[in-house]
PDB file of C-alpha atoms in Angstrom:
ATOM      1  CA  UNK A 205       0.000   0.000   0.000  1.00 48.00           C
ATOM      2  CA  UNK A 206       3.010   2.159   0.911  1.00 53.00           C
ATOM      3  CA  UNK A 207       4.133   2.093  -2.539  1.00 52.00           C
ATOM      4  CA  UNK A 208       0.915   2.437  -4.270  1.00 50.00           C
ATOM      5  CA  UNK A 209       0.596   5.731  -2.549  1.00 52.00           C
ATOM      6  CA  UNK A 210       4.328   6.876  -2.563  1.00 52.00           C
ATOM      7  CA  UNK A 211       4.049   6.288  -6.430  1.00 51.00           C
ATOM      8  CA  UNK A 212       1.075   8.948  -6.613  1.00 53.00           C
ATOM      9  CA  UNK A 213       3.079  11.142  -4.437  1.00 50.00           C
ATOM     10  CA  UNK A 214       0.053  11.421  -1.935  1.00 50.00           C
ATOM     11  CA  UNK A 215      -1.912   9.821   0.880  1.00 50.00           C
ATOM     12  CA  UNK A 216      -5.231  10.877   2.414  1.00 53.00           C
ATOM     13  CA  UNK A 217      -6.170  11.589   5.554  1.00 55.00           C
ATOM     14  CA  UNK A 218      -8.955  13.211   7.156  1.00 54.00           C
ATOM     15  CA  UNK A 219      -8.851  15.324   4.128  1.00 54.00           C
ATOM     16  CA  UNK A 220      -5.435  16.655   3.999  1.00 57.00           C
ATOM     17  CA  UNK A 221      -2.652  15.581   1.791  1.00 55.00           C
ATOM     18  CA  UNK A 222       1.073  14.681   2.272  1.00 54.00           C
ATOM     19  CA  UNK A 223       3.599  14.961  -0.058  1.00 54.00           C
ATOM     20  CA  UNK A 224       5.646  11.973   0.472  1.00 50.00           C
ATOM     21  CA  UNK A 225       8.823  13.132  -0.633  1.00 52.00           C
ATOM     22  CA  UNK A 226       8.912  15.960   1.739  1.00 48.00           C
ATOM     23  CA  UNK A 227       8.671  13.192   4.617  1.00 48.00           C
ATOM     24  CA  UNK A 228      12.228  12.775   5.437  1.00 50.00           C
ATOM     25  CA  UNK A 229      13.083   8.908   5.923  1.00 50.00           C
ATOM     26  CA  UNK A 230      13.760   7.577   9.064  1.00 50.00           C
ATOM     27  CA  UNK A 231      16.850   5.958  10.239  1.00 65.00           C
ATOM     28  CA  UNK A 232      17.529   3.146  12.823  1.00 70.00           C
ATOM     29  CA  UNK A 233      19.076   5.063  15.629  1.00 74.00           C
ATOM     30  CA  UNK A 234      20.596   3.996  18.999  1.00 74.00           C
ATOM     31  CA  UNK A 235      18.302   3.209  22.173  1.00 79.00           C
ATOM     32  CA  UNK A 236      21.201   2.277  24.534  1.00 84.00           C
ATOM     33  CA  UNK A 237      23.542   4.660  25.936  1.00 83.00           C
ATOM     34  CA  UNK A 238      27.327   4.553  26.068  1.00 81.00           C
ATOM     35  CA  UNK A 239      27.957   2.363  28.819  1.00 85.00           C
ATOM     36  CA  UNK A 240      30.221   3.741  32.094  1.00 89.00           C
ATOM     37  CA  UNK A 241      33.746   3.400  32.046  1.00 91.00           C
ATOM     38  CA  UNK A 242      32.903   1.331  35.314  1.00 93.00           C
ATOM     39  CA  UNK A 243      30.885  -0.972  33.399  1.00 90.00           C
ATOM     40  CA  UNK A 244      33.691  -1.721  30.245  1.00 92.00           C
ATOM     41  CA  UNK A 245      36.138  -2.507  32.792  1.00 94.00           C
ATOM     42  CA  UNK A 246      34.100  -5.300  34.037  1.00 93.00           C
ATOM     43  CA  UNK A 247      32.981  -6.312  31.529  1.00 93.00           C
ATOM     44  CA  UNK A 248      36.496  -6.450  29.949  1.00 93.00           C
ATOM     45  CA  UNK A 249      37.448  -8.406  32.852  1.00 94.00           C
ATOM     46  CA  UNK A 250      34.855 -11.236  32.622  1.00 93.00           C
ATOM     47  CA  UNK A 251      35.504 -11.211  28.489  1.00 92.00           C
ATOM     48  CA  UNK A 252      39.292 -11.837  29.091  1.00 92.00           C
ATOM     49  CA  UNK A 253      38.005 -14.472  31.472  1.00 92.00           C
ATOM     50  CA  UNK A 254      35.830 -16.223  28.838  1.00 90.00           C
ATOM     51  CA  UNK A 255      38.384 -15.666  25.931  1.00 88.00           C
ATOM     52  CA  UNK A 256      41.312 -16.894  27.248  1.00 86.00           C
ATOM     53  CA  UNK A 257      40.564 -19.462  30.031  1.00 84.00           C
ATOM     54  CA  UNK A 258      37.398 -20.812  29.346  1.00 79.00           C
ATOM     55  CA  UNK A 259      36.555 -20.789  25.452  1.00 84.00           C
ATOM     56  CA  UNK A 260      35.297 -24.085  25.722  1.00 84.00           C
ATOM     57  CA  UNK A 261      32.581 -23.887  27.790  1.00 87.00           C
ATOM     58  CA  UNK A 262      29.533 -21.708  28.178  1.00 90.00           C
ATOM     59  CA  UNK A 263      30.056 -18.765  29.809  1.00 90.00           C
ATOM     60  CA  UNK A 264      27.513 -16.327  31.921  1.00 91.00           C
ATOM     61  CA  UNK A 265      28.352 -12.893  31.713  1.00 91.00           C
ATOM     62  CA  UNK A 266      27.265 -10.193  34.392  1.00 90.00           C
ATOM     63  CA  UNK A 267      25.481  -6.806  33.034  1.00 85.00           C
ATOM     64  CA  UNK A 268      23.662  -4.998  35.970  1.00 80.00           C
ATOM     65  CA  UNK A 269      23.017  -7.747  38.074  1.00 82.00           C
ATOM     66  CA  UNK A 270      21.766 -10.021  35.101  1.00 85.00           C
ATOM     67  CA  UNK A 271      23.230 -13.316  34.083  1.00 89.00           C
ATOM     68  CA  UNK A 272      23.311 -13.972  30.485  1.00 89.00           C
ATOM     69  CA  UNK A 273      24.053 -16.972  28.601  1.00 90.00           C
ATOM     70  CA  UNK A 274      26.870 -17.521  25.445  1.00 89.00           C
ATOM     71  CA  UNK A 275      27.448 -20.431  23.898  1.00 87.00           C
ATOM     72  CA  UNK A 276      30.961 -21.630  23.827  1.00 87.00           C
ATOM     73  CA  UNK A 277      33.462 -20.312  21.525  1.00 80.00           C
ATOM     74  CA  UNK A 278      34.608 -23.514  19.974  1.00 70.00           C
ATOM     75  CA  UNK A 279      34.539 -27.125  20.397  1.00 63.00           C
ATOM     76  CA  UNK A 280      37.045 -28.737  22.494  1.00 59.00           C
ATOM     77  CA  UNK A 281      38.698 -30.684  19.593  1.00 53.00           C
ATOM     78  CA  UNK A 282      42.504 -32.663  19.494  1.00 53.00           C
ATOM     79  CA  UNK A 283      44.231 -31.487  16.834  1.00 51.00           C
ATOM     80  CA  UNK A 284      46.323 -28.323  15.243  1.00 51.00           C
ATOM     81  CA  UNK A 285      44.559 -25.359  15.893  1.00 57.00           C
ATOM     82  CA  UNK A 286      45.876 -22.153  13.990  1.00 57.00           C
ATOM     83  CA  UNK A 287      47.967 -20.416  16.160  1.00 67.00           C
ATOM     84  CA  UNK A 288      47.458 -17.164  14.554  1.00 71.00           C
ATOM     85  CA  UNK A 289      44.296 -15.282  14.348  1.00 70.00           C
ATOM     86  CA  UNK A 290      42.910 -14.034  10.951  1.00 76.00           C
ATOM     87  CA  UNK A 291      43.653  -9.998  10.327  1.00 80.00           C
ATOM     88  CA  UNK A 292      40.653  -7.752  10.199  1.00 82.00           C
ATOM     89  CA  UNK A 293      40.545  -4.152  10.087  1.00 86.00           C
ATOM     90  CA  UNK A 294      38.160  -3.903  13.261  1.00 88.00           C
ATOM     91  CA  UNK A 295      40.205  -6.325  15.119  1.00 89.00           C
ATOM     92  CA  UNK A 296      43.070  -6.085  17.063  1.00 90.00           C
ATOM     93  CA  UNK A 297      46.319  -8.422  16.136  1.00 86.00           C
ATOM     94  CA  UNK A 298      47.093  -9.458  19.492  1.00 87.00           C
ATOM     95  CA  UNK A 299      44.035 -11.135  20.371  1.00 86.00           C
ATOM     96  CA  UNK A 300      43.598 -15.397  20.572  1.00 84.00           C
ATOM     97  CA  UNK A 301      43.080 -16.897  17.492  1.00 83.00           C
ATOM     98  CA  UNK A 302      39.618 -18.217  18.414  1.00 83.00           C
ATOM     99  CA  UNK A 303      38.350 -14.394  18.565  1.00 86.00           C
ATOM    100  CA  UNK A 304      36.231 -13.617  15.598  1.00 87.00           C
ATOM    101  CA  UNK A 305      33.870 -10.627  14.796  1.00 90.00           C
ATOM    102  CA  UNK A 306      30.608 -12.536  15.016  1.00 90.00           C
ATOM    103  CA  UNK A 307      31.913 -14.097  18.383  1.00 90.00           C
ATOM    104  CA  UNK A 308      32.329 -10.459  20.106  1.00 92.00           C
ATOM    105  CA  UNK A 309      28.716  -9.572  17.692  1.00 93.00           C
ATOM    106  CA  UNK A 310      26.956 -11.939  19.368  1.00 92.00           C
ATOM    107  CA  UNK A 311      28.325 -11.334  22.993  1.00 92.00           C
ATOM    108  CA  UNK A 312      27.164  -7.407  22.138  1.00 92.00           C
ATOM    109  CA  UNK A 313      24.010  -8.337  21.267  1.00 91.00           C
ATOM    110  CA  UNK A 314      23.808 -10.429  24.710  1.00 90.00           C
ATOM    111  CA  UNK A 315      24.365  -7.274  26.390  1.00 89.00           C
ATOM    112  CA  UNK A 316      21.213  -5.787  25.160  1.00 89.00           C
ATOM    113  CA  UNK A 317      18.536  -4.742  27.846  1.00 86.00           C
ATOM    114  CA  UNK A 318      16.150  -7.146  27.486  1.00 83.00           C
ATOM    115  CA  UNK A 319      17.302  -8.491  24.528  1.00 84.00           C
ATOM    116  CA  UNK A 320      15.944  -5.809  22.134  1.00 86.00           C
ATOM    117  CA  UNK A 321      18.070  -3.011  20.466  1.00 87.00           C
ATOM    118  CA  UNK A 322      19.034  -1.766  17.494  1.00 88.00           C
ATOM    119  CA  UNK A 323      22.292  -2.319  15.235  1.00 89.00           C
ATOM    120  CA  UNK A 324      23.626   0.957  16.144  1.00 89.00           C
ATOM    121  CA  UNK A 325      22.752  -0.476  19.226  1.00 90.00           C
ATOM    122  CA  UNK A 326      24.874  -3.621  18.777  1.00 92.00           C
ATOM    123  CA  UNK A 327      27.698  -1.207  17.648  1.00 91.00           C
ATOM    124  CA  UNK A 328      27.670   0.951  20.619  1.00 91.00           C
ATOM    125  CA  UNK A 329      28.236  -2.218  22.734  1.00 92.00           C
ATOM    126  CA  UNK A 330      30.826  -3.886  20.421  1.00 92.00           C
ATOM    127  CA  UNK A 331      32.711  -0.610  21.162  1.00 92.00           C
ATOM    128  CA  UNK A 332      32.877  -1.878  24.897  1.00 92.00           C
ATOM    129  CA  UNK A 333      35.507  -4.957  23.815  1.00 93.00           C
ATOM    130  CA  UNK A 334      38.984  -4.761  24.663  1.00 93.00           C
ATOM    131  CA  UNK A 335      39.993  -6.538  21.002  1.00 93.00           C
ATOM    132  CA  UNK A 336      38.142  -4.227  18.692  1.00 92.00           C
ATOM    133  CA  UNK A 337      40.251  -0.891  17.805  1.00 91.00           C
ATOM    134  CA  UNK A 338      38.881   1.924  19.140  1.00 90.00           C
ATOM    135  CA  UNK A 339      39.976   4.215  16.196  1.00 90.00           C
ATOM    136  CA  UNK A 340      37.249   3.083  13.658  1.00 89.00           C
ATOM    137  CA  UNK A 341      34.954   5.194  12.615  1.00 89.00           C
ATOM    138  CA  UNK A 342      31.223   4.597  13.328  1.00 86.00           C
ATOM    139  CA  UNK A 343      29.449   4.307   9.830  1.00 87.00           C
ATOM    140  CA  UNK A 344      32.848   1.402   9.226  1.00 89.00           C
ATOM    141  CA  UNK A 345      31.710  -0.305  12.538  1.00 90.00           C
ATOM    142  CA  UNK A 346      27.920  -0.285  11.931  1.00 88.00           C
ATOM    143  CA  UNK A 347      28.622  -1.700   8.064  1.00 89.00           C
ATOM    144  CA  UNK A 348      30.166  -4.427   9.912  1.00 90.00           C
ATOM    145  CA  UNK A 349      28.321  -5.572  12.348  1.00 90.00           C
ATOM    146  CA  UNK A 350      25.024  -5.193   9.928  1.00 88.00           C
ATOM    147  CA  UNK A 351      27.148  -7.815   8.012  1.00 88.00           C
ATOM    148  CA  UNK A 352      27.581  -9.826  10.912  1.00 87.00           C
ATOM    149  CA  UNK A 353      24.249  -9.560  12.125  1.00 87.00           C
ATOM    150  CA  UNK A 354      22.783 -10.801   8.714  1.00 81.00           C
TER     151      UNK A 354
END
C-alpha cells in the first residue's frame, strides 16, 4: 500500500494531503547509551576471562546484576589449531586466534537490555571490547556488524 501511494506522491487523511517526498526517511538510531567506564572494565574483565581461560565452555556474563548466557566459543577438539588469528581491520592483532567478529557480535548483542536493540545499538556495545580498535569510525563499525548480524 506504501508504494501504491508513494508512487502517486500522496496519501489521504482526514482530508489533507502529504507529499511523500517531503517526509524525510527515518533511520535506525541507537536506544542504549554509552555504557560507564565502570561498566567496560568489568565487563572487559569477565571477556578476558571467557576468551582466554574458558573458550570451551559456556560462559555467563554479568550486566547490571543479570546473568546472560553464550554459547561456547569452539569445540574442544585434538588437533592443530591455527595459532594465529585471521587480520581484520576492526580487530586487534594481538588477540587469541579463536576471537572472531561474530563471536564479540553476538556477545554485544547479549548485552542488550532485554534483549531488544538496534544495530547501532549492537555497535555501541561492540565498542565496549577490549579486542576491537577503538579508532574506527562509526558508519565502518555499523557496516560491519550489519554484516555480521545478517
Amino acid at each position: 500500500l506504501f508504494y501504491y501511494c508513494d508512487s502517486r506522491g500522496y496519501t489521504q487523511d482526514d482530508n489533507t494531503r502529504i507529499k511523500f517526498s517531503l517526509m524525510k526517511h527515518q533511520k535506525c538510531t541507537p536506544t542504549v547509551p554509552a555504557t560507564s567506564p565502570e561498566n567496560v572494565e568489568r565487563f572487559r574483565i569477565q571477556e578476558a576471562f571467557r576468551y582466554k581461560e574458558q573458550p570451551y565452555v559456556p560462559f555467563y556474563y554479568d550486566f547490571n546484576n543479570t546473568l546472560t548466557m553464550i554459547a561456547p566459543l569452539k569445540r574442544n577438539t585434538i588437533g592443530i589449531s591455527s595459532q594465529k588469528a585471521r587480520e581484520h581491520f576492526l580487530l586487534k592483532a594481538d588477540r587469541p586466534p579463536h576471537v572472531s567478529l561474530l563471536c564479540l557480535v553476538r556477545d554485544a548483542s547479549a548485552k542488550l537490555p532485554g534483549g531488544v536493540g538496534t544495530r547501532p545499538d549492537v555497535a555501541i556495545l561492540l565498542r565496549d571490547s577490549q579486542f576491537v580498535v577503538q579508532e574506527v569510525p562509526d558508519n565502518k563499525l555499523n557496516a560491519v556488524v550489519s554484516g555480521a548480524l545478517d
